[in-house]
Amino acid sequence: EKENIRCLTTLGHFGFECLPYQLVNRSMQHGFSFNVLCVGETGIGKSTLINTLFNTNLKDTKSSHFYPNVGLKVLTYDLQESNVQLKLTVVKTVGYGDQINKEGSYQPIIDYIDAQFEAYLQEELKIKRSFKYQDTRIHVCLYFISPTGHALKSLDLLTMKRIDNKVNIIPLIAKADTVSKNDLQKFKNKIMSELISNGIQIYQFPNDDETTTGMLPFAVVGSTDEVKVGKRMVRGRHYPWGVLQVENENHCDFVKLRDMLLCTNMEDLKEETHVRHYECYRYSKLQKMGFTDVGPDNQPVSFQEIYEAKRLEFHDQCQKEEEELKKRFMQQVKDRETAFKDAEKE
């Protein structure tokens, strides 16, 4: 039976329905930031894709294949679209996959990601924190896969396995126009099955993006050149057999990647970085320092109590070491006096 619910109408306008507009205005004033890590072999098209994504020409020098070790190049740009300002930080690998011994190729990437987490944690632990602190934590990793059409390389599997708990990974098939359409779908299925079998966690899209999830990894082609198709100019690549249009969804997945990355999930990527990856790093770091939420009796303990206990423990340890040094010094003095007395007797 339906209950008789009495509905009362409000007599006035309270005004808190304007709260979302306040957040929008405040965000517009402060601007936005986004940090992207591009991992891939030299010459695979990392810079070209970034330029295509943000429809700009981010000036960058070409990398060489003769670096002795893998390095990272960090570049920051101030972009503006309409009234929205974006501080974009692009971190690209240099010399990745060029060395004969590729055993430690992933280590500089891990060190950089951890260094940004550590810098943010140290800022949090300060007594006087800076409210204008520039967050440099990596929000998304675009992992560029070579268009071999067969399977992932061992370096790809090893690197993604090492960083999947530190950053949101989105796999991309670079220069996808070099693979036929039938082989491309088989290549996608092979990559996803290898990622699942190796237990590699990639970025999980929100529930409303199930259609996008089924298209992973994105097969992308980047180009900032304008080519004439019919009566209009489009961004694409001109080949002897025709024109590949970058923004044509029948030709590649660039539009889906751009919509997913910039239009729908940018804030989710940033939140996932803070809530999941950074919290995991923070938890392990504080645990190594000896901080816990509960004591030996499973009762909650405060940060101050743990600090005082650690301070007393350190003080007792210093006193103990000091006593041991004194005893050792006195024993050395006694031994030296005995040696002098024996020498005097002789």
XYZ file of C-alpha atoms in Angstrom:
346
model
C 0.000 0.000 0.000
C 1.195 3.453 -0.852
C 1.857 5.720 2.085
C 0.237 9.117 2.149
C 3.256 11.389 2.067
C 2.643 15.031 2.605
C 4.731 17.220 0.322
C 5.663 20.683 1.543
C 6.869 23.331 -0.844
C 9.638 25.724 0.183
C 8.616 29.304 0.733
C 11.855 30.829 -0.456
C 15.049 30.397 -2.437
C 17.989 29.201 -0.325
C 20.733 29.649 -2.904
C 22.907 26.568 -2.356
C 21.950 25.290 -5.805
C 24.557 27.774 -7.071
C 27.418 25.871 -5.382
C 28.479 24.057 -8.598
C 28.796 27.411 -10.368
C 31.013 28.680 -7.542
C 33.323 25.691 -8.033
C 33.419 26.285 -11.773
C 34.294 29.975 -11.362
C 36.966 29.209 -8.787
C 38.532 26.525 -10.968
C 38.532 28.881 -13.946
C 40.423 31.472 -11.903
C 43.053 29.033 -10.618
C 43.420 27.101 -13.867
C 44.016 23.396 -14.329
C 47.076 21.169 -14.469
C 47.678 17.832 -16.132
C 50.828 15.704 -16.118
C 51.380 13.121 -18.854
C 54.117 10.482 -19.044
C 54.908 9.160 -22.530
C 56.834 5.880 -22.572
C 57.965 4.460 -25.882
C 60.870 3.819 -28.181
C 62.721 6.627 -29.921
C 60.940 7.835 -33.046
C 57.657 6.081 -32.291
C 55.680 9.353 -32.442
C 55.330 10.544 -28.832
C 55.815 14.243 -29.572
C 53.635 14.130 -32.679
C 50.730 12.562 -30.794
C 50.942 15.122 -27.971
C 50.935 17.948 -30.531
C 47.920 16.388 -32.248
C 46.043 15.840 -28.968
C 46.356 19.448 -27.851
C 46.216 20.935 -31.363
C 49.398 22.892 -30.904
C 53.076 22.825 -31.785
C 55.020 22.113 -28.624
C 58.580 22.910 -29.652
C 60.902 20.021 -28.894
C 64.207 18.774 -30.262
C 64.452 15.360 -31.879
C 66.026 12.620 -29.794
C 68.971 10.466 -30.807
C 69.255 6.667 -30.746
C 72.713 6.757 -29.167
C 72.003 7.510 -25.507
C 73.956 5.124 -23.221
C 71.115 5.028 -20.676
C 67.390 5.686 -20.555
C 66.548 9.222 -19.469
C 63.509 11.449 -19.068
C 62.805 14.835 -20.608
C 60.386 17.086 -18.669
C 58.711 19.969 -20.508
C 55.956 22.267 -19.176
C 53.610 24.322 -21.344
C 50.909 26.903 -20.602
C 47.972 26.299 -22.926
C 44.677 28.140 -23.289
C 41.427 27.151 -24.968
C 38.622 29.720 -24.814
C 38.820 30.956 -21.186
C 40.301 27.743 -19.784
C 43.992 27.719 -18.867
C 45.891 24.440 -18.637
C 49.416 23.877 -17.330
C 50.513 20.796 -19.233
C 53.602 18.845 -18.155
C 54.859 16.258 -20.618
C 57.479 13.749 -19.451
C 58.978 11.699 -22.283
C 61.448 8.845 -22.244
C 64.741 9.381 -24.066
C 66.701 6.431 -25.408
C 64.096 3.912 -24.281
C 64.711 0.533 -25.958
C 67.924 1.634 -27.724
C 70.421 -0.091 -25.414
C 71.689 -3.626 -26.008
C 71.248 -4.426 -22.309
C 67.674 -3.398 -21.493
C 67.623 -4.844 -17.979
C 67.298 -1.547 -16.100
C 65.405 0.463 -18.727
C 62.350 0.869 -16.492
C 64.259 2.056 -13.392
C 64.527 5.784 -14.337
C 60.751 5.822 -14.912
C 60.066 4.298 -11.482
C 62.538 6.668 -9.811
C 60.874 9.722 -11.374
C 57.322 8.680 -10.403
C 58.421 7.910 -6.834
C 60.309 11.211 -6.619
C 57.118 13.148 -7.427
C 55.190 11.177 -4.795
C 57.952 11.840 -2.257
C 57.967 15.581 -3.019
C 54.182 15.734 -2.492
C 54.447 13.745 0.765
C 57.195 16.027 2.096
C 55.019 19.033 1.271
C 52.143 17.472 3.222
C 54.359 16.826 6.260
C 55.596 20.429 6.457
C 54.377 22.609 9.312
C 53.873 25.527 6.964
C 52.626 24.215 3.653
C 52.568 26.137 0.399
C 49.076 26.520 -1.052
C 50.613 27.375 -4.434
C 52.496 24.068 -4.591
C 52.719 22.736 -8.143
C 51.539 19.126 -8.168
C 53.984 17.188 -10.346
C 52.565 13.689 -9.790
C 52.010 11.783 -13.037
C 48.292 11.508 -13.797
C 48.450 9.204 -16.808
C 51.040 7.116 -18.630
C 50.571 6.781 -22.387
C 52.468 3.603 -23.207
C 53.372 3.443 -26.911
C 53.475 -0.082 -28.352
C 55.387 -0.744 -31.558
C 53.070 -1.761 -34.435
C 54.633 -5.189 -34.943
C 51.257 -6.876 -35.375
C 52.401 -9.957 -33.436
C 52.817 -9.593 -29.663
C 54.189 -7.369 -26.928
C 57.928 -7.212 -26.380
C 59.358 -8.488 -23.114
C 60.516 -4.944 -22.303
C 56.921 -3.698 -22.625
C 55.580 -6.383 -20.290
C 58.366 -5.867 -17.754
C 58.014 -2.081 -17.668
C 54.213 -2.047 -17.419
C 54.323 -4.683 -14.690
C 56.732 -2.530 -12.679
C 54.754 0.717 -12.929
C 51.114 -0.448 -12.995
C 50.726 0.158 -9.235
C 52.205 3.655 -9.492
C 50.421 5.284 -12.447
C 47.340 4.998 -14.668
C 48.490 3.142 -17.792
C 46.716 3.588 -21.125
C 48.260 1.379 -23.842
C 48.449 2.767 -27.366
C 49.393 1.148 -30.656
C 51.540 3.810 -32.276
C 51.623 4.404 -36.053
C 48.609 2.131 -36.422
C 48.339 2.916 -40.138
C 51.217 0.478 -40.742
C 49.002 -2.476 -39.735
C 46.068 -3.711 -41.824
C 42.576 -3.503 -40.345
C 42.160 -7.255 -39.855
C 45.624 -7.684 -38.350
C 45.036 -4.653 -36.130
C 42.046 -6.227 -34.365
C 43.969 -9.469 -33.858
C 46.894 -7.451 -32.508
C 44.584 -5.674 -30.043
C 43.147 -8.967 -28.793
C 46.638 -10.441 -28.440
C 47.859 -7.445 -26.434
C 44.889 -7.522 -24.047
C 45.218 -11.272 -23.473
C 48.939 -10.850 -22.713
C 48.231 -8.011 -20.269
C 45.621 -10.111 -18.461
C 47.763 -13.262 -18.373
C 50.698 -11.302 -16.917
C 48.515 -9.613 -14.297
C 49.175 -6.082 -15.546
C 46.638 -3.543 -14.286
C 45.795 -0.799 -16.761
C 43.509 2.186 -16.199
C 39.927 1.112 -15.569
C 37.450 3.443 -17.207
C 34.325 4.539 -15.310
C 31.249 2.329 -15.676
C 29.701 4.534 -18.346
C 32.685 3.994 -20.671
C 32.296 0.265 -21.300
C 32.293 0.804 -25.073
C 35.618 2.635 -24.834
C 37.110 -0.095 -22.636
C 36.405 -2.657 -25.343
C 38.548 -0.697 -27.810
C 41.776 -0.913 -25.790
C 44.537 -0.560 -26.721
C 43.816 2.526 -28.810
C 45.241 2.377 -32.324
C 46.367 5.956 -32.954
C 47.995 8.006 -35.668
C 49.301 11.509 -35.030
C 49.756 14.342 -37.506
C 49.594 18.122 -37.402
C 49.754 18.486 -41.190
C 46.641 19.622 -43.029
C 45.645 17.659 -46.119
C 42.939 18.565 -48.629
C 40.100 16.033 -48.839
C 37.398 17.091 -51.281
C 36.688 20.728 -50.516
C 37.901 20.799 -46.928
C 41.221 20.656 -45.110
C 41.713 17.951 -42.489
C 44.577 16.816 -40.315
C 46.059 13.658 -41.724
C 48.784 11.923 -43.709
C 48.984 11.776 -47.492
C 50.023 8.424 -48.963
C 50.213 7.210 -52.564
C 47.105 5.101 -51.958
C 45.086 7.910 -50.377
C 44.716 10.138 -47.316
C 44.573 8.929 -43.729
C 42.439 11.299 -41.668
C 43.498 11.519 -38.035
C 40.044 12.601 -36.830
C 38.132 10.003 -38.853
C 37.002 7.219 -36.512
C 36.978 4.753 -39.415
C 40.710 5.303 -39.885
C 42.036 5.241 -36.295
C 41.052 5.636 -32.625
C 42.536 9.102 -32.139
C 39.157 10.810 -31.546
C 38.175 8.199 -28.938
C 41.497 8.654 -27.157
C 41.173 12.443 -27.153
C 37.582 12.360 -25.869
C 38.436 9.837 -23.191
C 41.600 11.604 -22.078
C 40.540 15.260 -22.200
C 36.742 15.477 -22.387
C 35.442 12.826 -19.985
C 38.112 11.306 -17.734
C 40.814 13.895 -17.009
C 39.512 14.621 -13.504
C 38.963 10.908 -12.880
C 42.588 10.220 -13.820
C 43.773 12.887 -11.382
C 41.519 11.573 -8.619
C 42.646 7.992 -9.247
C 46.262 9.143 -8.983
C 45.621 10.778 -5.610
C 43.225 8.264 -4.077
C 44.833 5.040 -5.250
C 48.441 5.339 -6.376
C 49.612 8.137 -4.084
C 47.799 6.662 -1.079
C 49.522 3.336 -1.703
C 52.922 5.062 -1.775
C 52.089 7.158 1.313
C 50.910 4.096 3.248
C 54.058 2.092 2.544
C 56.322 5.076 3.246
C 54.755 5.923 6.614
C 54.663 2.245 7.553
C 58.414 1.966 6.924
C 58.902 5.000 9.177
C 57.063 3.119 11.940
C 53.759 5.008 11.940
C 50.560 3.000 12.466
C 46.902 3.787 13.139
C 46.534 1.354 16.068
C 48.800 0.351 18.928
C 49.719 -3.119 20.246
C 46.327 -3.320 22.010
C 44.472 -2.524 18.731
C 43.441 0.853 20.117
C 43.703 4.005 17.984
C 46.856 6.030 18.553
C 47.535 9.579 17.486
C 50.395 10.823 15.347
C 51.801 12.684 18.374
C 51.859 9.551 20.513
C 53.757 7.620 17.863
C 56.175 10.534 17.442
C 56.822 10.714 21.201
C 57.368 6.959 21.376
C 59.800 7.125 18.453
C 61.622 10.068 20.035
C 62.020 8.237 23.357
C 63.143 5.097 21.545
C 65.724 7.097 19.614
C 66.867 8.853 22.817
C 67.303 5.533 24.627
C 69.207 4.116 21.678
C 71.529 7.140 21.636
C 72.177 6.796 25.381
C 72.879 3.088 24.970
C 75.355 3.728 22.162
C 76.964 6.512 24.210
C 77.457 4.145 27.182
C 78.977 1.526 24.910
C 81.375 4.127 23.455
C 82.377 5.222 26.971
C 83.043 1.645 28.050
C 85.068 0.999 24.915
C 87.073 4.200 25.424
C 87.780 3.393 29.097
C 88.892 -0.088 28.160
C 91.256 1.336 25.546
C 92.673 3.782 28.146
C 93.250 0.909 30.624
C 94.940 -1.188 27.986
C 97.188 1.737 27.031
C 98.099 2.404 30.711
C 98.946 -1.253 31.200
C 101.148 -1.170 28.120
C 102.956 1.977 29.441
C 103.527 0.354 32.861
C 104.940 -2.746 31.231
C 107.229 -0.582 29.144
C 108.429 1.316 32.262
C 109.219 -1.949 34.044
C 111.256 -3.146 31.096
